[in-house]
XYZ file of C-alpha atoms in Angstrom:
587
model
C 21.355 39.156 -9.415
C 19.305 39.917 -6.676
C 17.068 36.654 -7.076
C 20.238 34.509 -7.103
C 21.242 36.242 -4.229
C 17.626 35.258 -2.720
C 17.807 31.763 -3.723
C 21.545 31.202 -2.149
C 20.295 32.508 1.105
C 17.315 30.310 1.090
C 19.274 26.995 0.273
C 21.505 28.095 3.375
C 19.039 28.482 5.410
C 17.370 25.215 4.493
C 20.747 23.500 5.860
C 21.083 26.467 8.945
C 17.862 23.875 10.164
C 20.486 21.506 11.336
C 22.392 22.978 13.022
C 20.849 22.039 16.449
C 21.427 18.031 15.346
C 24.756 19.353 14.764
C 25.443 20.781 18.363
C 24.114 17.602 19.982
C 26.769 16.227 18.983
C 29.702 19.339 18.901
C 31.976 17.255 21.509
C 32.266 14.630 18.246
C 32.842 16.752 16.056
C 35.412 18.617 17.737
C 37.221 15.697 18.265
C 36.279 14.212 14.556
C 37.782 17.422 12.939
C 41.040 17.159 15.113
C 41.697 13.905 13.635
C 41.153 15.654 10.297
C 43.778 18.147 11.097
C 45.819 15.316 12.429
C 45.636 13.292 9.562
C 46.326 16.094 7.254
C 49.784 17.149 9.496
C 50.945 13.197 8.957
C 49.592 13.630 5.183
C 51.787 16.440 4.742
C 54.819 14.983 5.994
C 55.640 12.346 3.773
C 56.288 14.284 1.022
C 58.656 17.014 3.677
C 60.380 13.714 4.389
C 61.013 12.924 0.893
C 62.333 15.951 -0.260
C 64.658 15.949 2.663
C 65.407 11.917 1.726
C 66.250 13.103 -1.799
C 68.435 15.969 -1.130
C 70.369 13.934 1.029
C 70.956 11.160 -0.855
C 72.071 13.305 -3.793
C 74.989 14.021 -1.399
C 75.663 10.566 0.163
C 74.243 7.812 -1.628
C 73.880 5.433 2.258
C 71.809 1.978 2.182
C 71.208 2.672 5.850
C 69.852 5.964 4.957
C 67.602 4.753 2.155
C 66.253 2.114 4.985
C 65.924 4.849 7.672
C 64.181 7.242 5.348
C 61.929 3.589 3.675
C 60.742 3.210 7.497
C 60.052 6.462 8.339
C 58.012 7.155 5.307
C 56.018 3.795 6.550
C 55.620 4.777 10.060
C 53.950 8.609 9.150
C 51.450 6.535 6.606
C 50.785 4.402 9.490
C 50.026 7.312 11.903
C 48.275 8.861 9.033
C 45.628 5.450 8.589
C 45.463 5.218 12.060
C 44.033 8.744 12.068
C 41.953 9.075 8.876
C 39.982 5.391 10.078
C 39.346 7.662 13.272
C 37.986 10.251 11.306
C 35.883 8.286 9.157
C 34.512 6.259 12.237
C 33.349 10.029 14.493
C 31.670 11.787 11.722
C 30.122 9.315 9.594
C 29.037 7.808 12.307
C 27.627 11.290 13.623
C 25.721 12.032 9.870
C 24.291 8.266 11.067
C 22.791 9.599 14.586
C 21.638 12.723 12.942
C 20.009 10.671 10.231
C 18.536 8.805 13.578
C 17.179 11.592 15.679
C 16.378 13.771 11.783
C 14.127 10.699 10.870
C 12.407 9.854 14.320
C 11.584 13.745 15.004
C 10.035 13.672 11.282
C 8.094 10.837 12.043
C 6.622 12.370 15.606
C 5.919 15.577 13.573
C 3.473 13.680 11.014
C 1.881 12.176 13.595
C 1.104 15.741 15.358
C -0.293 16.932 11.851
C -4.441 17.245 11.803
C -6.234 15.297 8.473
C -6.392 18.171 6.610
C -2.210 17.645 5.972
C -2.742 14.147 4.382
C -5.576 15.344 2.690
C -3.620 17.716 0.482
C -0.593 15.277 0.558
C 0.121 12.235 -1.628
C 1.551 9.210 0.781
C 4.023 8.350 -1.992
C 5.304 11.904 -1.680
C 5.515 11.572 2.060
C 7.459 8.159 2.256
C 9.960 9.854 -0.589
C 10.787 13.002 1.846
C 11.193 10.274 4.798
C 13.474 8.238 2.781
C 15.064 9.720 -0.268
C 15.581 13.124 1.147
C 17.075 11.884 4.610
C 19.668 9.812 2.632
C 20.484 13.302 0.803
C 20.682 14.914 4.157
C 22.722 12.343 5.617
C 25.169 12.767 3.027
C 25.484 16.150 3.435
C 26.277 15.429 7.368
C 28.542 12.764 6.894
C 30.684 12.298 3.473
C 29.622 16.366 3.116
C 31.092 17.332 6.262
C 34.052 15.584 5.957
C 35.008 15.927 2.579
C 34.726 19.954 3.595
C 36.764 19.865 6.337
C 39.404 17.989 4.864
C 39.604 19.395 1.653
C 39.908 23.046 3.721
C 43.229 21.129 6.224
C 44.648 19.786 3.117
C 44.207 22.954 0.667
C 45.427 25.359 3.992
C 48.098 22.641 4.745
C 50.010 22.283 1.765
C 49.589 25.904 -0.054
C 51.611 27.100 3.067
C 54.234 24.372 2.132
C 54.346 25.460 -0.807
C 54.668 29.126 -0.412
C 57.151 28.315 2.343
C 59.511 26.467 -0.545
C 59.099 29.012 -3.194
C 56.810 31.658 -3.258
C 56.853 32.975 -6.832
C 56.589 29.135 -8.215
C 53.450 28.265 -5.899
C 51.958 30.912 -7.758
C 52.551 30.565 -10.888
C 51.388 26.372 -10.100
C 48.368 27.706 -8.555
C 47.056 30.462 -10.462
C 44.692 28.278 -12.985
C 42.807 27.250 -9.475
C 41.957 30.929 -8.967
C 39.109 30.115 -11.305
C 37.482 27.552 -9.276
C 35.333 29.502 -6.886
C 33.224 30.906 -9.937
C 32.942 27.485 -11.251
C 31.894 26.151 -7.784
C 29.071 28.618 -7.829
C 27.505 28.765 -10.792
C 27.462 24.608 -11.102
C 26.563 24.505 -7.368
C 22.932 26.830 -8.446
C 22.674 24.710 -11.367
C 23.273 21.058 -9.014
C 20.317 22.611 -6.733
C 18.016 23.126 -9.067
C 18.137 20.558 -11.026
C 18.358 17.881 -8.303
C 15.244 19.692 -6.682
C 13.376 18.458 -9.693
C 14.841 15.443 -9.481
C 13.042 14.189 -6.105
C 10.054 16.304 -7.059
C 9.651 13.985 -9.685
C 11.034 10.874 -7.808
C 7.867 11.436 -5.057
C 5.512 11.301 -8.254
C 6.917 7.792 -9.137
C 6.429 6.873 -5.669
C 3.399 8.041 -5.464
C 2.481 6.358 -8.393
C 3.442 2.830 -7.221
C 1.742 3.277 -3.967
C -1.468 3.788 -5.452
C -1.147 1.387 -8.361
C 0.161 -1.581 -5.238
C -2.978 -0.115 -2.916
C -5.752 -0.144 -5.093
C -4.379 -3.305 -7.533
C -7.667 -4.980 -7.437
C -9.410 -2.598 -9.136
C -6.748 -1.886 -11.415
C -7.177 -5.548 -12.735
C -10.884 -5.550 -12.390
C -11.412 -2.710 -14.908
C -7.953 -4.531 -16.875
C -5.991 -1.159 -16.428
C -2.528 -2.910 -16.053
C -1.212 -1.658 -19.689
C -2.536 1.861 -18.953
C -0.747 2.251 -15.381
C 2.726 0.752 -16.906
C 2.335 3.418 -19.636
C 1.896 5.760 -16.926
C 4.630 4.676 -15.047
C 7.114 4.579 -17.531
C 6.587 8.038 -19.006
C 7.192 9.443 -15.184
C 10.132 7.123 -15.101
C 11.362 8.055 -18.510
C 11.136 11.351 -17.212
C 12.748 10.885 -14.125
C 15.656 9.270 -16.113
C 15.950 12.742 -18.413
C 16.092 14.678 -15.057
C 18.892 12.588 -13.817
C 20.979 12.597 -17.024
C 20.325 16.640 -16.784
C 22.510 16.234 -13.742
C 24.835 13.933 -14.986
C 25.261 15.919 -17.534
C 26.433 18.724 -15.282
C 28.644 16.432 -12.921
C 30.316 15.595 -16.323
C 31.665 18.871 -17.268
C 32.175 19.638 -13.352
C 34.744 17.514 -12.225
C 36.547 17.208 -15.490
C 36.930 21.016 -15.598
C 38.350 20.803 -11.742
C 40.775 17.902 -12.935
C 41.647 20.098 -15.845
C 42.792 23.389 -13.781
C 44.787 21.101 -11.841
C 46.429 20.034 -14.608
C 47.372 23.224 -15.721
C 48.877 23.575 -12.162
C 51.042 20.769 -13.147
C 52.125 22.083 -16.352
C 53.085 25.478 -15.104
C 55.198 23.766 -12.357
C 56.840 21.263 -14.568
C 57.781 23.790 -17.274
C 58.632 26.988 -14.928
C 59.438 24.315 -12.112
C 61.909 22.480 -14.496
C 63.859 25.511 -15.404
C 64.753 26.520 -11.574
C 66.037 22.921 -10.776
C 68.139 23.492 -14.339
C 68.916 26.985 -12.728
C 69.522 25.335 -9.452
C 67.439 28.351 -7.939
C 65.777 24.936 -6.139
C 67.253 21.531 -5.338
C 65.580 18.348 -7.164
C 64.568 17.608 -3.466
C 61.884 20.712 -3.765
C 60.686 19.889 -6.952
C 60.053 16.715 -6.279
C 58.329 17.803 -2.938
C 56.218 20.260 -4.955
C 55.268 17.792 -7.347
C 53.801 15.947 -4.614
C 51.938 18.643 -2.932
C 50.403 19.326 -6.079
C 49.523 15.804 -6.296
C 47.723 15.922 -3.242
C 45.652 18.759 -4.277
C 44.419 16.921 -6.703
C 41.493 14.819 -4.705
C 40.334 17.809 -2.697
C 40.162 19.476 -5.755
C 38.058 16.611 -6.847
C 36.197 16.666 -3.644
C 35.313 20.158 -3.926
C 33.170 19.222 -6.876
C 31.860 16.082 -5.004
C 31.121 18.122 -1.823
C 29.213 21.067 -3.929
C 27.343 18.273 -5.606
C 26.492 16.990 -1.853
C 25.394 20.191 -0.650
C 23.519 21.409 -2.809
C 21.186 17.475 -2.871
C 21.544 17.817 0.925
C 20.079 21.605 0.406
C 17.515 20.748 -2.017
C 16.383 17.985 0.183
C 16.282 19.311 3.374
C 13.573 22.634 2.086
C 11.285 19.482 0.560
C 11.762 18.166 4.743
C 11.421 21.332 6.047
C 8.486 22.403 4.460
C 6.726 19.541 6.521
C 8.492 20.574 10.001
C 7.008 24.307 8.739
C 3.741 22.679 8.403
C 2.021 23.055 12.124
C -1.428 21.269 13.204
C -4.616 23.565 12.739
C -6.265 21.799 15.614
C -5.039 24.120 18.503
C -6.124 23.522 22.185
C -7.017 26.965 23.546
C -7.462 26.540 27.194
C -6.604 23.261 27.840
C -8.706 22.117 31.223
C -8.107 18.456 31.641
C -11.502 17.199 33.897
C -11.214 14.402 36.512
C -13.723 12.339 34.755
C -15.764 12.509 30.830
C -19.342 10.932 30.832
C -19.663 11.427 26.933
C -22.552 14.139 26.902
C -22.701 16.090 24.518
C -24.010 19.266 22.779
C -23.868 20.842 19.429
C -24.656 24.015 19.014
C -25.054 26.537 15.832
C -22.071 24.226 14.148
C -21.147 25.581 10.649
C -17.899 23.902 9.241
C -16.317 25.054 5.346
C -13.753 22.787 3.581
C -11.403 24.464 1.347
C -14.208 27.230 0.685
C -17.347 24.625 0.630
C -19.552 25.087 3.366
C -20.536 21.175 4.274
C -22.374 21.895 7.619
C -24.617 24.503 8.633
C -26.257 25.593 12.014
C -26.249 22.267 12.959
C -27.671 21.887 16.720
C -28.497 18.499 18.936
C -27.723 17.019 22.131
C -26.934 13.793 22.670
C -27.205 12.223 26.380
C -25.420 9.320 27.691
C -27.022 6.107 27.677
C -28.320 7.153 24.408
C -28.451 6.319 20.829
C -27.867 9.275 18.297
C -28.694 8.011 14.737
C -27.682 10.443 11.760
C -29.072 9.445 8.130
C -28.927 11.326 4.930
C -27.750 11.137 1.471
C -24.149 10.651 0.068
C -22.505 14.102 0.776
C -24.643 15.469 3.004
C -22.118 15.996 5.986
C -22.381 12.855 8.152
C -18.848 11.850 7.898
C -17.771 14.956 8.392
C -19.565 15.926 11.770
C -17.997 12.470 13.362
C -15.111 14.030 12.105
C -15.570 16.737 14.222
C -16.714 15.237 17.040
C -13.033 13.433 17.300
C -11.463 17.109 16.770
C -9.860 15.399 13.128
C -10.606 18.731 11.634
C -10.556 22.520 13.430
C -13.569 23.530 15.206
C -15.577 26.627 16.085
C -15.108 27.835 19.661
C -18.377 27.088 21.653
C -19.826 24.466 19.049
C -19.393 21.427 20.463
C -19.596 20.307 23.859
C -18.533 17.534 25.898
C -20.178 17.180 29.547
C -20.440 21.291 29.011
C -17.020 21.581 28.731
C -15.856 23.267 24.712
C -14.429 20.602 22.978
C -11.305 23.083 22.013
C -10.218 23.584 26.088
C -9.941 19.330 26.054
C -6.554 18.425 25.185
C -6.431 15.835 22.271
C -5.700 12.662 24.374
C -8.033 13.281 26.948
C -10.819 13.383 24.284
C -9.798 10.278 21.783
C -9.173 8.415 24.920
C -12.829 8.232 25.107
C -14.282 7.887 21.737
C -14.387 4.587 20.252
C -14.339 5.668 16.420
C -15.057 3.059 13.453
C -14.435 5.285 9.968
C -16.858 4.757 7.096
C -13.505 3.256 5.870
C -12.363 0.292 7.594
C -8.581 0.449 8.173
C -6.699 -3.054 9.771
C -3.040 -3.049 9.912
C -1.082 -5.643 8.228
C -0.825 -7.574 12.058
C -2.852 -10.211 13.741
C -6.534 -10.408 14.336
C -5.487 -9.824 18.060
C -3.403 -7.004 17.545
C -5.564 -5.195 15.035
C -8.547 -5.745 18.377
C -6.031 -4.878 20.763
C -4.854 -1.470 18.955
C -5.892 1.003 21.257
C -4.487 -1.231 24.169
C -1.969 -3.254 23.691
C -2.080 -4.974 26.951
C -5.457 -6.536 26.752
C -5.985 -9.934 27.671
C -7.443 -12.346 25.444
C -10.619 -12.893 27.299
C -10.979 -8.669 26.647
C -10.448 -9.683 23.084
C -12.929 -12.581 22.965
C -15.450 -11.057 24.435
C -15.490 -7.676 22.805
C -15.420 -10.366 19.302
C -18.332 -12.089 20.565
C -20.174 -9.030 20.914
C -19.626 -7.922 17.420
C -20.338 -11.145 16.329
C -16.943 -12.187 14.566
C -15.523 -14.778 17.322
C -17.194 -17.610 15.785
C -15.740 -17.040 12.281
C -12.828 -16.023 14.032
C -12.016 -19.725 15.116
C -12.615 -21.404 12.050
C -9.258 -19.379 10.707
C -6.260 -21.910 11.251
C -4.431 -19.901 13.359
C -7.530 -18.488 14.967
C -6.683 -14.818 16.469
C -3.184 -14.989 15.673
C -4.154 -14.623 11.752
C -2.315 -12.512 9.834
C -5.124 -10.376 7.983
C -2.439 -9.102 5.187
C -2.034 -5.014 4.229
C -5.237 -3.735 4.996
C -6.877 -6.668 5.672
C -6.907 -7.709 2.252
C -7.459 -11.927 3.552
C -10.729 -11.059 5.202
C -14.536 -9.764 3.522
C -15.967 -6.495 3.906
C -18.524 -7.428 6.956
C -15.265 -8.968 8.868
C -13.500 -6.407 8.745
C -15.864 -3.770 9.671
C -16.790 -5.953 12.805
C -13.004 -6.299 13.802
C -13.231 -2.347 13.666
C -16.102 -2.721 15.988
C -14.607 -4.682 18.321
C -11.381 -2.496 18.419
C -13.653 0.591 19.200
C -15.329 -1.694 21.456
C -12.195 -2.536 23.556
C -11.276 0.803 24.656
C -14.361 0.836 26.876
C -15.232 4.441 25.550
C -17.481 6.520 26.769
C -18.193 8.000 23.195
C -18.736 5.320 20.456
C -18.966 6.412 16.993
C -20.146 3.989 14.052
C -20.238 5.703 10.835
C -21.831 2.955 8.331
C -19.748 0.616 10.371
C -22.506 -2.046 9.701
C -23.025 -1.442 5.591
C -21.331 -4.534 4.466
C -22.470 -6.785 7.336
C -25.619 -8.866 6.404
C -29.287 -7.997 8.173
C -29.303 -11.330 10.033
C -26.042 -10.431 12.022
C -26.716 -6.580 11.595
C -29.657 -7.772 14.246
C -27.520 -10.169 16.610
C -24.691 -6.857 16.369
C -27.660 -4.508 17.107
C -29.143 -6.452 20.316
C -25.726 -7.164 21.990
C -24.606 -3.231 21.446
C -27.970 -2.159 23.186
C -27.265 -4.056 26.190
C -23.243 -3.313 25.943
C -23.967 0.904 25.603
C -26.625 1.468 27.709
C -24.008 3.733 30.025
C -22.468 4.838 26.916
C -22.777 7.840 24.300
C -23.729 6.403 20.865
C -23.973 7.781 17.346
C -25.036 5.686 14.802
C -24.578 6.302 11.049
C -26.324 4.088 8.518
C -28.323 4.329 5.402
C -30.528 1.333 6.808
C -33.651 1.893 8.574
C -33.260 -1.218 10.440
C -30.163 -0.027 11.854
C -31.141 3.495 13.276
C -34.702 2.686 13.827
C -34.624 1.820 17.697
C -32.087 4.683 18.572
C -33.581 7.081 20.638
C -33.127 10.531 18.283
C -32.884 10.370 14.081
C -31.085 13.108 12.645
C -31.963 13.677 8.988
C -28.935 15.739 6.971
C -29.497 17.298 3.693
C -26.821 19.548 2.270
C -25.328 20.106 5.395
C -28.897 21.111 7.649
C -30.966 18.848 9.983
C -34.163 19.099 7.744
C -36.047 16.038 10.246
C -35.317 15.217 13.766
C -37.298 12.592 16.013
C -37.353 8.935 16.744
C -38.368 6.496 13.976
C -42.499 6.631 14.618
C -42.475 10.725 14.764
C -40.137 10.774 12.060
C -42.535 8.289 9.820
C -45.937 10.782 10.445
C -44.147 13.760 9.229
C -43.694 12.166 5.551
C -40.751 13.707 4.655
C -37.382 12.368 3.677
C -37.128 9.813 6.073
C -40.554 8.323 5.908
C -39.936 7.908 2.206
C -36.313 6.013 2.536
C -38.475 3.732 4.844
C -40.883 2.708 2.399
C -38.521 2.523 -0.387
C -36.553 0.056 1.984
C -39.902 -1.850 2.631
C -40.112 -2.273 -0.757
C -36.713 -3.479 -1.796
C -37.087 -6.460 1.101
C -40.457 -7.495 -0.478
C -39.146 -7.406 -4.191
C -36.486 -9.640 -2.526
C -38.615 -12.292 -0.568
């Protein structure tokens, strides 16, 4: 008992999240629920206005009181469209603006979240929670909302009527209802919990596609296509046993509603019948009664739709919360925002753990502007992961890492990525334009910026033998254009931002020697004022940089420049000659 308990309070409190959307906008619903009230009062009428039509005919049968009555009835259903439009208009169109600000605050909130969220999180289940789940939501706000309100006006409305005509007969007509509130809540619990599951499973079809659409080339190169549309339709066929589990219980829900209603009706034609017989009523009231029981019959019918809504709103909105709950791990402690960055910088004693695996220890180097910072190693040994650092994508270690002496932690965010030029082991192009994938990081470059940054990493002449030149589309990911072009694309977007940090991890690895050297000797003379570290597994790409890191698990085990690095015989002196080799066996 006292779990259930625990679990109602929860699912309130997922929707007790909204309520600031909801007092943005309080002045619309205010005056959205007043024309619920309003067109509940005309609602109510008509069937007042019949009884009274009937009674008095019985005594004077009158053509011109048949019209008068005919018009009047007209009018009230006129006032009452008029109204209910109105009402439909304000709050759905309030769940719409929620749905607006809900989806755009999401949005800003995953874009405040550090890597480590989207390392733990699938994108598929991402886009479902910013699609599927705000559509639940917005139900709840708008349909929801409404259908609550005016099943509450109407239910208020006419059980007073109908205690007002005849107290001992509204009770015997609504007495079968009394069962409805347990029915409500033990469908509602079972509604939550089984739509829960329903977009749990939902973001693992999602995620499925996404993954199968992203990586469909290798898919079809190691001819998996049977084996992911097996996979897919087991998680659909589940997804479609799920659903019929709710259907299932929406099938015995509403039904069961209809039926206590129609119990209502029973009573009050049989006990009903009698007192008109009696004449303890006038056929005027029954009639009247007969159609206030009538009208109970689609909130009664909404009650199950609106309990059906809540609890998919509910359900929905602790899968969104749980993201808003989610806050970034990169913290700035004392943020200090300098006049002006150089791009010096200083490691010192860095030791950085992912989820319990220690991937860098005691690491220590400076690296001066104007210089070249080269960092080789095997697969795994950290590399990635300390450029990672450097651009604050992960947390790190108070008094660790330096920039122009200043701890990277007391630089606020912008300040700092405003002045690294960063191209991922990874190359990433949007599905835009050659120009706008160069012009990412400003938007407002000119196309001589963009040509000349492309000339320097050597992509400008290929660049013009496209059709439409720079304004090529380059598809999702850059799926039209090789390996090499895309990584120098990358290069010239880092390249654009005029940073004063520039960070190339492997950003050369699918680019041919011949134009890894034309790349090299325009960089030199481009950074010489800048900050550069330089990740490669080639020798002939790190070999003129001023310092050579060596990682291995996670330590510098070799530091120098290429010559004092090659008399110490170690690990990098052997890579060298194994390198040396591999060109001869090639010639």
């Amino acid at each position: 008992m006292l779990s259930k308990l625990l679990t109602l309070g929860a699912r309130k409190n997922h929707l007790a999240s909204l309520a600031p959307y909801l007092a943005r906008y309080k002045t619309r619903l205010l005056v959205g629920s007043l024309m619920v009230v309003l067109t509940n009062l005309a609602a109510v009428t008509i069937p007042w206005v019949l009884r009274n039509a009937i009674d008095h005919l019985r005594v004077e049968i009158s053509s011109d009181l048949l019209v008068k009555y005919s018009l009047l009835i007209v009018f009230i259903s006129g006032v009452e469209g008029f109204f209910r439009y109105l009402m439909r208009h304000i709050l759905i169109g309030v769940s719409r603006n929620i749905e607006y600000d809900l989806r755009n605050n999401l949005f800003r909130h995953l874009q405040s979240l550090s890597q480590s969220f989207y390392d733990r999180n699938h994108t598929g289940d991402l886009m479902s929670k910013a699609t599927n789940d705000l559509s639940a939501v917005r139900m709840f706000l708008g349909p929801g909302i409404m259908y609550s309100i005016n099943t509450f006006f109407t239910g208020t409305f006419v059980i007073v009527i109908l205690v007002n005509i005849n107290a001992y007969l509204a009770i015997i007509s609504l007495a079968p209802l009394l069962a409805v509130s347990y029915i409500v809540k033990y469908f509602g619990y079972q509604i939550h919990e089984r739509f829960k599951k329903i977009q749990e499973q939902f973001s693992e079809i999602t995620t499925l596609v996404q993954e199968n659409i992203s990586g469909i080339r290798v898919v079809k190169s190691y001819n998996q296509e049977r084996a992911f549309i097996r996979r897919f339709r087991m998680a659909n066929d589940d997804y479609i046993q799920k659903n019929l589990s709710l259907v299932k219980i929406g099938g015995i829900f509403s039904p069961l509603l209809t039926f206590l209603l129609s119990l209502s009706t029973l009573a009050l034609l049989w006990y009903g019948g009698n007192q008109v017989i009696n004449e303890s009523i006038t056929l005027g009231d029954f009639v009247a009664f007969m159609a206030y029981l009538a009208m109970l019959t689609w909130p009664t019918i909404a009650l199950g739709l609106v309990v059906n809504i809540f609890e998919r709103g509910s359900a929905s909105m602790g899968r969104i919360n749980a993201i808003f709950a989610t806050k970034s791990d990169i913290h700035v402690n004392n943020p200090t925002t300098p006049k002006r960055l150089w791009g010096n910088i200083e490691v010192k004693n860095l030791t950085f753990s992912y989820n319990g695996n220690t991937i860098l220890k005691n690491i220590s180097f400076q690296a001066k502007r104007g210089t070249t910072t080269a960092i080789v190693g095997n697969t795994g040994s950290g590399k990635s992961t300390l450029t990672n650092l450097l651009c604050r994508l992960y947390p790190v270690a108070s008094e660790t890492i330096f920039i122009d002496g200043l701890d990277i932690n007391n630089i606020p965010l912008k300040t700092l990525r405003k002045i690294i030029g960063y191209v991922p082991q990874e190359t990433f192009l949007f599905s835009e334009t050659i120009a706008q994938n160069i012009a990412f990081g400003n938007h407002s470059s000119s196309k001589n910026i963009i040509k000349k940054v492309a000339e320097i990493s050597n992509i400008w002449p290929e660049i013009q033998e496209f059709p439409k030149k720079l304004e090529t589309f380059v598809g999702e990911r850059g799926v039209t254009l090789s390996g090499g072009q895309k990584q120098r694309i990358a290069i010239s977007r880092a390249l654009l931002v005029a940073p004063k940090i520039i960070i190339l991890d492997d950003a050369l690895a699918n680019v041919d020697t011949h134009t890894e050297d034309i790349i090299l000797n325009r960089l030199t003379r481009e950074l010489s004022e800048r900050t550069t570290i330089l990740i490669s597994h080639r020798i002939s790409t790190v070999r003129m940089a001023d310092q050579i890191l060596v990682l291995e698990n996670g330590k510098i085990v070799e530091r120098g420049n290429h010559n004092e690095l090659l008399t110490l015989n170690g690990y990098y002196a052997d890579l060298y000659q194994k390198q040396l080799l591999r060109e001869e066996l090639e010639l």
